[in-house]
């Protein structure tokens, strides 16, 4: 009996079961101890992380991947739906990373949410989200992927609206669910197309049969799904609004795991897209537009969580660009490295916010590098990794992506936008670090700011280590599936570093102006554009619901009632009769003599013609 | 019907009266339901009183067969515009008890359409956004026409321009194809 596949499959199933165990015990009606969240949930996630390292090591050593079909769930005579797990390169690397990040976030959340009366429920929701995410990532058929997809969407709704007494949180949760639903239309379209044309939802069969079909329609559906879930331009406003949720939610869902689900879908189904130029161009242009637009919006925000949210959206746009370049593995690498430093940025923000007594405005922070040295240094490390500083985690993925961009035959404007967005990344990252950590404090010294609690420091420390070495570890151990371009001109090679340094220098120049007193200058329209998020929410969120709801109201009350009760019955018949009778009686002018004369004339003419 | 059946036995007369009474006490009374369009000033005054509005504020919808009746046409303002610091009876809805509700109140709740004034006016916002989108689409189109990295010469393949792989006849001698020399 071969040990490796058995160990692989059993350790992965064990991982899932360890994660499910606290959820199943939570069905028990006896109330849990307050430490249930820490003792049961966090321990489950950390244990699951360590166990999921076993298959990862096996994959590193021997390159084993496996597909497990566990249960024939539903069958018709021609169509099967099974529970099947695919443990390949992508899910074997993503699962330990997701579990590691979740472990750190759960430990942090035990400090952040300790005064919340429903902390156990919060942890239960986070764990349920994690299970749904792993189901999505390990799915080998579209149905299971859809289960995970919807699961993460619903948990996102519940967690964003955690403080449901706050109307803005409810609005944000509603926004998240509605925008995700629009994306789900695309996913369901693709699933329906695949079910009817290929008669299967298993990924292997879809890949095999895709060579015979024109896959443009399902691919556009999948791109729509990714647009919704991964907050690409057009369906992006829910992501900054999702910052209404608690910071652990933002760190777990809206930076590392849930928002990458859309990109992950495209990575998983990439073989369908390889040869379809329309789909690739759409991904490229959409991603480039997203990354620039959201980076522009991030430049003038004042809420620290919103800036990090927009930076997440910008990085998601970059991942979409990578998919458009036919480089799914680079996109996946960026997902993995991004998870570390983005989660760390959110945890540092959470630590800062809590220490300043729930102050989220960066204009009211400052001087924290003396008061919270560890947190501010980790914030700096995270920001450096985000901008792609050489040899930190972000460098290996981001620089590789920009090199691939520079050496590809692609849309020149997409390239330009992505480079500009990279420089903007440096600008807003520096802005955050400058306003938060540098200068003098701009808040009242009321709360005792300290970093003594290990529940805060240890997670951030772990993620800091991840942000520094994860890129190196992953790239050293996993061969690239597509060979990168090895030779390129010197300027192209340094392009990413160059634009980031330009961005950093301009940001430093602008920041140096903040300590000098200038005459009051009028607000520039560009600042308005950036601060009001490109006017997108202000226009679309007022126009579309109004149009749809008024249309619905009019249809329900006036159109239907009037049509069926009035126009198709009494009033309709009456109006038709009146119209007909007016038309018929109009010619009747009452000129009898004229009519008789004409009658006589025409009848005489007819008789003459007949005689002739 | 059950009450009537019970009441036939006589002993349950009180139950019948209780049930009948409680049935009629549920729901709105006849005078407070919306009615037809007010034609006379007295009807207008009565309608304004019914809707808890002053006579000066009361403005019904125009009578053009759309079915509004005497329901007041309140200004199209979202709940978000109302003062967040005033002590409303329902603070989450920003509404007092007995206030007449807007016809489209479900659209104007705080979770939906917001009509609060924006720093930039509507026409500027929509023109800027559409202009930005149009500009981006135009530039993407131009970028497709003029892509980056245009090769200066056609690609040159080895093995006689891949003669055999492209299905050439193995017997015949292939023509040499050379675009550039390395």
GROMACS .gro file of C-alpha atoms in nm, chain A residues 165 167-168 170-171 174 233 281 284-286 288-289 292-293 296 405-415 417 492 528-529 532 534-536 538-543 545-547 549-550 553-554 557-558 562 566, chain B residues 64-68 76 80 92 94 103-108 110-120 122 124-129 132-133 135-151:
model
  104
  165UNK     CA    1  -2.757   4.815   1.563
  167UNK     CA    2  -2.747   5.144   1.028
  168UNK     CA    3  -2.432   5.201   0.824
  170UNK     CA    4  -2.647   4.711   0.777
  171UNK     CA    5  -2.618   4.913   0.460
  174UNK     CA    6  -2.654   4.471   0.219
  233UNK     CA    7  -1.429   4.796  -1.113
  281UNK     CA    8  -0.803   4.097  -2.278
  284UNK     CA    9  -0.627   4.251  -1.840
  285UNK     CA   10  -0.817   4.572  -1.905
  286UNK     CA   11  -1.059   4.526  -1.617
  288UNK     CA   12  -0.572   4.748  -1.495
  289UNK     CA   13  -0.870   4.982  -1.462
  292UNK     CA   14  -0.558   5.236  -1.099
  293UNK     CA   15  -0.905   5.349  -0.996
  296UNK     CA   16  -0.650   5.677  -0.693
  405UNK     CA   17   0.382   4.277  -1.791
  406UNK     CA   18   0.677   4.462  -1.933
  407UNK     CA   19   0.789   4.177  -2.152
  408UNK     CA   20   0.450   4.074  -2.289
  409UNK     CA   21   0.276   4.167  -2.609
  410UNK     CA   22  -0.022   4.342  -2.458
  411UNK     CA   23  -0.236   4.650  -2.439
  412UNK     CA   24  -0.003   4.943  -2.380
  413UNK     CA   25  -0.257   5.138  -2.179
  414UNK     CA   26  -0.302   4.848  -1.937
  415UNK     CA   27   0.071   4.847  -1.880
  417UNK     CA   28  -0.213   5.205  -1.576
  492UNK     CA   29   1.223   4.727  -1.792
  528UNK     CA   30  -1.292   6.561  -0.490
  529UNK     CA   31  -1.279   6.280  -0.745
  532UNK     CA   32  -1.554   6.072  -0.313
  534UNK     CA   33  -1.454   5.853  -0.816
  535UNK     CA   34  -1.817   5.965  -0.761
  536UNK     CA   35  -1.911   5.602  -0.824
  538UNK     CA   36  -2.256   5.881  -0.496
  539UNK     CA   37  -2.409   5.836  -0.839
  540UNK     CA   38  -2.474   5.466  -0.881
  541UNK     CA   39  -2.603   5.400  -0.529
  542UNK     CA   40  -2.854   5.680  -0.568
  543UNK     CA   41  -2.957   5.617  -0.925
  545UNK     CA   42  -3.189   5.156  -0.652
  546UNK     CA   43  -3.416   5.453  -0.719
  547UNK     CA   44  -3.479   5.344  -1.077
  549UNK     CA   45  -3.750   5.041  -0.685
  550UNK     CA   46  -3.968   5.303  -0.852
  553UNK     CA   47  -4.349   5.004  -0.739
  554UNK     CA   48  -4.505   5.139  -1.057
  557UNK     CA   49  -4.934   4.907  -0.824
  558UNK     CA   50  -5.010   5.088  -1.143
  562UNK     CA   51  -5.430   4.926  -1.452
  566UNK     CA   52  -5.892   4.850  -1.636
  676UNK     CA   53  -5.488   6.164  -1.303
  677UNK     CA   54  -5.618   5.814  -1.257
  678UNK     CA   55  -5.297   5.671  -1.111
  679UNK     CA   56  -5.471   5.562  -0.796
  680UNK     CA   57  -5.306   5.775  -0.528
  688UNK     CA   58  -3.879   6.317  -0.183
  692UNK     CA   59  -3.068   5.988   0.593
  704UNK     CA   60  -3.299   5.405   1.380
  706UNK     CA   61  -3.540   5.883   1.225
  715UNK     CA   62  -4.545   5.683  -0.047
  716UNK     CA   63  -4.198   5.540  -0.124
  717UNK     CA   64  -4.091   5.509   0.239
  718UNK     CA   65  -3.927   5.172   0.174
  719UNK     CA   66  -3.704   5.334  -0.084
  720UNK     CA   67  -3.611   5.627   0.139
  722UNK     CA   68  -3.147   5.474   0.561
  723UNK     CA   69  -3.029   5.154   0.396
  724UNK     CA   70  -3.147   5.250   0.050
  725UNK     CA   71  -3.161   5.563  -0.164
  726UNK     CA   72  -2.992   5.860  -0.007
  727UNK     CA   73  -3.093   6.207  -0.121
  728UNK     CA   74  -2.868   6.399   0.115
  729UNK     CA   75  -2.677   6.679  -0.056
  730UNK     CA   76  -2.339   6.580  -0.195
  731UNK     CA   77  -2.036   6.811  -0.189
  732UNK     CA   78  -2.031   6.807  -0.567
  734UNK     CA   79  -2.509   6.565  -0.955
  736UNK     CA   80  -2.064   6.737  -1.234
  737UNK     CA   81  -2.041   6.397  -1.069
  738UNK     CA   82  -2.207   6.206  -1.347
  739UNK     CA   83  -2.021   6.394  -1.619
  740UNK     CA   84  -1.686   6.332  -1.448
  741UNK     CA   85  -1.751   5.964  -1.393
  744UNK     CA   86  -1.345   5.908  -1.695
  745UNK     CA   87  -1.498   5.579  -1.808
  747UNK     CA   88  -1.162   5.810  -2.164
  748UNK     CA   89  -1.047   5.477  -2.019
  749UNK     CA   90  -1.241   5.276  -2.277
  750UNK     CA   91  -1.103   5.492  -2.556
  751UNK     CA   92  -0.747   5.450  -2.433
  752UNK     CA   93  -0.794   5.075  -2.394
  753UNK     CA   94  -0.914   5.065  -2.751
  754UNK     CA   95  -0.609   5.260  -2.863
  755UNK     CA   96  -0.391   5.028  -2.658
  756UNK     CA   97  -0.534   4.731  -2.844
  757UNK     CA   98  -0.452   4.892  -3.175
  758UNK     CA   99  -0.102   4.996  -3.068
  759UNK     CA  100   0.012   4.720  -2.830
  760UNK     CA  101   0.339   4.716  -2.649
  761UNK     CA  102   0.632   4.513  -2.776
  762UNK     CA  103   0.566   4.508  -3.142
  763UNK     CA  104   0.809   4.273  -3.311
   0.00000   0.00000   0.00000
